[in-house]
Amino acid sequence: MGQKVHPKGLRLGIIYNWNSRWFFSNKKVYRLALEADIKIRKELMKKLSFASVTQIDIERAINKATLIIYSVKPGMIIGRGGKGLEDIKKYVSKYIQIGRKAKESKMDLKIEPVKKPYVNAYYVAQSIAEKLIKGFPHRSVVHNTMNRAIEAGAKGIKIQLGGRINGAEISRREKYFQGTIPTSTIREDVDFARYAALTRSGYIGVKVWICR
């Protein structure tokens, strides 16, 4: 049973929507837009990590582009008098103007709050990784996180750690479960995320499945 299907990819178009919502018939423009989306996500996730950004959606229309940022701490992104938003707009505008003239297209920026962070797989994976980097004992971190997720209303949670856990000589994988995680049931809302924690002894991979 080595064939693993990405839980979100399996449910695309059924429960989940695409993170990039646009279409270009021109192959060259399509490629450039896809590359721009990947760059925007990668850079903004790194740049706005202090505000716990969990997801970035990009919508492109004929003369308008919309960027939707989902964050646990939206106030930190907006900044004083909306200064943070202006900085993001400036940064993103050079990537977003593809296949049309810069004067014609508008750019919209929306910041959406994540109301239940402990039911969001990316936030949970990020918070576990940050604690592992600081040197907290992995078992207590994982069990505390799982309890908080169940309290927040999750049906079940599965966490997998892989690497030199606790600085061990040989890398290993550890799995932890609580509640139910029906990975093959398409109608179940299963959120999935992975995050890498760079510790002193090397990378520890964190994978999180949350059944909502």
mmCIF file of C-alpha atoms in Angstrom:
data_model
loop_
_atom_site.group_PDB
_atom_site.id
_atom_site.type_symbol
_atom_site.label_atom_id
_atom_site.label_comp_id
_atom_site.label_asym_id
_atom_site.label_seq_id
_atom_site.Cartn_x
_atom_site.Cartn_y
_atom_site.Cartn_z
ATOM 1 C CA MET A 1 0.000 0.000 0.000
ATOM 2 C CA GLY A 2 2.636 2.537 -1.043
ATOM 3 C CA GLN A 3 0.338 4.666 -3.223
ATOM 4 C CA LYS A 4 -0.563 7.763 -1.235
ATOM 5 C CA VAL A 5 -3.101 10.226 -2.638
ATOM 6 C CA HIS A 6 -2.965 13.859 -1.516
ATOM 7 C CA PRO A 7 -6.114 14.343 0.634
ATOM 8 C CA LYS A 8 -6.820 17.778 -0.875
ATOM 9 C CA GLY A 9 -6.094 16.733 -4.464
ATOM 10 C CA LEU A 10 -8.550 13.840 -4.090
ATOM 11 C CA ARG A 11 -11.342 16.239 -3.059
ATOM 12 C CA LEU A 12 -10.648 19.089 -5.515
ATOM 13 C CA GLY A 13 -13.838 20.272 -7.161
ATOM 14 C CA ILE A 14 -15.972 18.253 -4.700
ATOM 15 C CA ILE A 15 -15.281 19.847 -1.292
ATOM 16 C CA TYR A 16 -12.302 22.116 -2.015
ATOM 17 C CA ASN A 17 -11.912 24.814 -4.636
ATOM 18 C CA TRP A 18 -8.717 25.537 -6.566
ATOM 19 C CA ASN A 19 -6.268 28.005 -4.969
ATOM 20 C CA SER A 20 -5.652 29.651 -8.347
ATOM 21 C CA ARG A 21 -8.856 30.523 -10.177
ATOM 22 C CA TRP A 22 -8.217 31.738 -13.732
ATOM 23 C CA PHE A 23 -7.789 30.503 -17.289
ATOM 24 C CA PHE A 24 -5.629 31.582 -20.247
ATOM 25 C CA SER A 25 -5.993 29.870 -23.624
ATOM 26 C CA ASN A 26 -2.532 31.086 -24.695
ATOM 27 C CA LYS A 27 -0.037 28.416 -23.556
ATOM 28 C CA LYS A 28 2.832 30.858 -22.974
ATOM 29 C CA VAL A 29 0.723 33.221 -20.848
ATOM 30 C CA TYR A 30 -0.708 30.238 -18.928
ATOM 31 C CA ARG A 31 2.823 29.078 -18.061
ATOM 32 C CA LEU A 32 3.906 32.558 -16.948
ATOM 33 C CA ALA A 33 0.787 33.013 -14.799
ATOM 34 C CA LEU A 34 1.344 29.634 -13.126
ATOM 35 C CA GLU A 35 5.000 30.464 -12.380
ATOM 36 C CA ALA A 36 3.966 33.887 -11.006
ATOM 37 C CA ASP A 37 1.380 32.261 -8.697
ATOM 38 C CA ILE A 38 3.975 29.862 -7.287
ATOM 39 C CA LYS A 39 6.431 32.742 -6.678
ATOM 40 C CA ILE A 40 3.759 34.924 -5.021
ATOM 41 C CA ARG A 41 2.715 32.110 -2.664
ATOM 42 C CA LYS A 42 6.266 31.103 -1.765
ATOM 43 C CA GLU A 43 7.458 34.657 -1.072
ATOM 44 C CA LEU A 44 4.342 35.854 0.780
ATOM 45 C CA MET A 45 4.229 32.722 2.973
ATOM 46 C CA LYS A 46 7.829 33.456 3.977
ATOM 47 C CA LYS A 47 7.332 37.221 4.307
ATOM 48 C CA LEU A 48 4.084 36.995 6.328
ATOM 49 C CA SER A 49 4.979 33.983 8.497
ATOM 50 C CA PHE A 50 4.755 36.253 11.611
ATOM 51 C CA ALA A 51 0.995 36.614 10.957
ATOM 52 C CA SER A 52 0.445 32.829 10.571
ATOM 53 C CA VAL A 53 -0.791 32.892 6.956
ATOM 54 C CA THR A 54 -2.404 29.536 6.136
ATOM 55 C CA GLN A 55 -3.569 29.956 2.521
ATOM 56 C CA ILE A 56 -3.315 32.359 -0.432
ATOM 57 C CA ASP A 57 -5.935 32.307 -3.207
ATOM 58 C CA ILE A 58 -5.386 34.095 -6.531
ATOM 59 C CA GLU A 59 -8.215 35.028 -8.905
ATOM 60 C CA ARG A 60 -7.577 36.629 -12.298
ATOM 61 C CA ALA A 61 -10.288 38.189 -14.489
ATOM 62 C CA ILE A 62 -10.018 40.170 -17.773
ATOM 63 C CA ASN A 63 -8.917 43.433 -16.163
ATOM 64 C CA LYS A 64 -8.831 42.607 -12.459
ATOM 65 C CA ALA A 65 -6.778 40.380 -10.141
ATOM 66 C CA THR A 66 -7.797 39.456 -6.606
ATOM 67 C CA LEU A 67 -5.490 38.143 -3.906
ATOM 68 C CA ILE A 68 -7.169 36.540 -0.866
ATOM 69 C CA ILE A 69 -4.896 35.959 2.137
ATOM 70 C CA TYR A 70 -6.166 33.757 4.997
ATOM 71 C CA SER A 71 -4.427 34.620 8.254
ATOM 72 C CA VAL A 72 -4.740 33.820 11.969
ATOM 73 C CA LYS A 73 -3.547 37.362 12.845
ATOM 74 C CA PRO A 74 -4.972 39.610 10.092
ATOM 75 C CA GLY A 75 -4.299 42.827 12.039
ATOM 76 C CA MET A 76 -0.549 42.243 11.826
ATOM 77 C CA ILE A 77 -0.690 42.106 8.011
ATOM 78 C CA ILE A 78 -2.835 45.250 7.641
ATOM 79 C CA GLY A 79 -0.541 47.322 9.892
ATOM 80 C CA ARG A 80 -1.036 50.947 10.952
ATOM 81 C CA GLY A 81 -3.360 52.784 8.571
ATOM 82 C CA GLY A 82 -3.158 49.919 6.054
ATOM 83 C CA LYS A 83 0.576 50.390 5.410
ATOM 84 C CA GLY A 84 1.139 46.631 5.290
ATOM 85 C CA LEU A 85 -1.447 46.222 2.520
ATOM 86 C CA GLU A 86 0.264 48.865 0.376
ATOM 87 C CA ASP A 87 3.618 47.070 0.731
ATOM 88 C CA ILE A 88 2.071 43.751 -0.344
ATOM 89 C CA LYS A 89 0.306 45.404 -3.299
ATOM 90 C CA LYS A 90 3.584 46.950 -4.457
ATOM 91 C CA TYR A 91 5.382 43.618 -4.178
ATOM 92 C CA VAL A 92 2.678 41.522 -5.886
ATOM 93 C CA SER A 93 1.843 43.975 -8.723
ATOM 94 C CA LYS A 94 5.050 43.121 -10.642
ATOM 95 C CA TYR A 95 4.038 39.424 -10.801
ATOM 96 C CA ILE A 96 0.281 39.800 -11.257
ATOM 97 C CA GLN A 97 0.276 41.879 -14.496
ATOM 98 C CA ILE A 98 0.469 39.013 -16.986
ATOM 99 C CA GLY A 99 -1.166 38.934 -20.403
ATOM 100 C CA ARG A 100 -2.553 42.488 -20.165
ATOM 101 C CA LYS A 101 -1.465 46.105 -19.931
ATOM 102 C CA ALA A 102 -0.559 47.366 -16.468
ATOM 103 C CA LYS A 103 -2.728 50.492 -16.756
ATOM 104 C CA GLU A 104 -5.900 48.544 -17.530
ATOM 105 C CA SER A 105 -5.818 45.999 -14.695
ATOM 106 C CA LYS A 106 -6.847 46.583 -11.086
ATOM 107 C CA MET A 107 -5.602 44.671 -8.070
ATOM 108 C CA ASP A 108 -7.746 43.799 -5.079
ATOM 109 C CA LEU A 109 -6.360 42.534 -1.779
ATOM 110 C CA LYS A 110 -8.558 40.765 0.776
ATOM 111 C CA ILE A 111 -7.461 39.601 4.224
ATOM 112 C CA GLU A 112 -9.684 36.844 5.637
ATOM 113 C CA PRO A 113 -9.375 35.778 9.306
ATOM 114 C CA VAL A 114 -9.007 32.083 10.217
ATOM 115 C CA LYS A 115 -11.632 31.714 12.945
ATOM 116 C CA LYS A 116 -10.624 28.261 14.250
ATOM 117 C CA PRO A 117 -6.839 27.994 13.824
ATOM 118 C CA TYR A 118 -6.563 24.580 15.530
ATOM 119 C CA VAL A 119 -8.839 23.041 12.872
ATOM 120 C CA ASN A 120 -6.521 24.317 10.135
ATOM 121 C CA ALA A 121 -3.852 21.741 9.198
ATOM 122 C CA TYR A 122 -1.260 24.269 7.959
ATOM 123 C CA TYR A 123 -1.414 26.342 11.170
ATOM 124 C CA VAL A 124 -1.168 23.190 13.327
ATOM 125 C CA ALA A 125 1.831 21.887 11.336
ATOM 126 C CA GLN A 126 3.556 25.284 11.535
ATOM 127 C CA SER A 127 3.010 25.610 15.304
ATOM 128 C CA ILE A 128 4.382 22.069 15.920
ATOM 129 C CA ALA A 129 7.433 22.814 13.735
ATOM 130 C CA GLU A 130 8.148 26.090 15.559
ATOM 131 C CA LYS A 131 8.065 24.320 18.939
ATOM 132 C CA LEU A 132 10.352 21.531 17.701
ATOM 133 C CA ILE A 133 12.859 24.160 16.484
ATOM 134 C CA LYS A 134 12.828 25.708 19.990
ATOM 135 C CA GLY A 135 13.668 22.281 21.455
ATOM 136 C CA PHE A 136 10.377 21.346 23.159
ATOM 137 C CA PRO A 137 9.853 17.578 23.776
ATOM 138 C CA HIS A 138 8.042 16.266 20.679
ATOM 139 C CA ARG A 139 5.542 13.947 22.401
ATOM 140 C CA SER A 140 4.097 16.580 24.724
ATOM 141 C CA VAL A 141 3.905 19.097 21.833
ATOM 142 C CA VAL A 142 2.014 16.610 19.628
ATOM 143 C CA HIS A 143 -0.411 15.448 22.353
ATOM 144 C CA ASN A 144 -1.190 19.021 23.479
ATOM 145 C CA THR A 145 -1.842 20.032 19.861
ATOM 146 C CA MET A 146 -4.122 17.032 19.234
ATOM 147 C CA ASN A 147 -6.150 17.792 22.364
ATOM 148 C CA ARG A 148 -6.568 21.435 21.302
ATOM 149 C CA ALA A 149 -7.720 20.379 17.820
ATOM 150 C CA ILE A 150 -10.357 18.002 19.250
ATOM 151 C CA GLU A 151 -11.525 20.743 21.667
ATOM 152 C CA ALA A 152 -11.811 23.156 18.706
ATOM 153 C CA GLY A 153 -14.316 20.801 17.058
ATOM 154 C CA ALA A 154 -12.252 18.429 14.884
ATOM 155 C CA LYS A 155 -13.614 14.886 14.422
ATOM 156 C CA GLY A 156 -10.107 13.469 14.311
ATOM 157 C CA ILE A 157 -6.438 14.332 13.817
ATOM 158 C CA LYS A 158 -3.357 12.423 12.630
ATOM 159 C CA ILE A 159 0.181 13.771 12.988
ATOM 160 C CA GLN A 160 3.328 12.231 11.508
ATOM 161 C CA LEU A 161 6.889 13.274 12.323
ATOM 162 C CA GLY A 162 9.828 12.079 10.227
ATOM 163 C CA GLY A 163 13.559 12.674 10.644
ATOM 164 C CA ARG A 164 16.117 12.739 13.451
ATOM 165 C CA ILE A 165 13.532 13.207 16.190
ATOM 166 C CA ASN A 166 15.095 14.426 19.480
ATOM 167 C CA GLY A 167 18.502 14.425 17.764
ATOM 168 C CA ALA A 168 18.563 10.609 17.385
ATOM 169 C CA GLU A 169 21.381 9.016 15.370
ATOM 170 C CA ILE A 170 19.005 7.208 13.007
ATOM 171 C CA SER A 171 16.015 8.971 11.469
ATOM 172 C CA ARG A 172 12.583 7.469 12.078
ATOM 173 C CA ARG A 173 8.893 8.114 11.569
ATOM 174 C CA GLU A 174 6.340 8.455 14.351
ATOM 175 C CA LYS A 175 2.557 8.587 13.891
ATOM 176 C CA TYR A 176 -0.003 9.842 16.387
ATOM 177 C CA PHE A 177 -3.811 9.527 16.093
ATOM 178 C CA GLN A 178 -6.835 10.869 17.894
ATOM 179 C CA GLY A 179 -10.449 10.500 16.737
ATOM 180 C CA THR A 180 -11.310 9.330 13.211
ATOM 181 C CA ILE A 181 -9.483 10.171 9.956
ATOM 182 C CA PRO A 182 -11.295 8.571 6.989
ATOM 183 C CA THR A 183 -8.695 9.401 4.288
ATOM 184 C CA SER A 184 -10.500 7.628 1.422
ATOM 185 C CA THR A 185 -14.008 8.984 2.090
ATOM 186 C CA ILE A 186 -14.380 11.773 -0.465
ATOM 187 C CA ARG A 187 -17.356 13.485 1.214
ATOM 188 C CA GLU A 188 -15.371 13.931 4.466
ATOM 189 C CA ASP A 189 -13.676 17.324 4.852
ATOM 190 C CA VAL A 190 -10.066 16.265 5.522
ATOM 191 C CA ASP A 191 -7.519 19.079 5.655
ATOM 192 C CA PHE A 192 -3.861 18.205 5.061
ATOM 193 C CA ALA A 193 -0.576 20.111 5.328
ATOM 194 C CA ARG A 194 3.146 19.466 5.553
ATOM 195 C CA TYR A 195 5.819 21.660 7.078
ATOM 196 C CA ALA A 196 9.591 21.243 7.564
ATOM 197 C CA ALA A 197 11.240 22.094 10.875
ATOM 198 C CA LEU A 198 14.977 22.825 10.658
ATOM 199 C CA THR A 199 16.342 21.677 14.038
ATOM 200 C CA ARG A 200 19.967 21.466 15.208
ATOM 201 C CA SER A 201 20.289 17.851 14.083
ATOM 202 C CA GLY A 202 18.611 18.369 10.677
ATOM 203 C CA TYR A 203 15.152 18.627 9.153
ATOM 204 C CA ILE A 204 12.105 17.070 10.801
ATOM 205 C CA GLY A 205 9.114 16.770 8.505
ATOM 206 C CA VAL A 206 5.688 17.412 10.045
ATOM 207 C CA LYS A 207 2.527 16.113 8.320
ATOM 208 C CA VAL A 208 -0.950 16.863 9.673
ATOM 209 C CA TRP A 209 -4.350 15.454 8.692
ATOM 210 C CA ILE A 210 -7.456 16.992 10.317
ATOM 211 C CA CYS A 211 -10.976 15.682 9.767
ATOM 212 C CA ARG A 212 -13.376 18.600 10.147
#
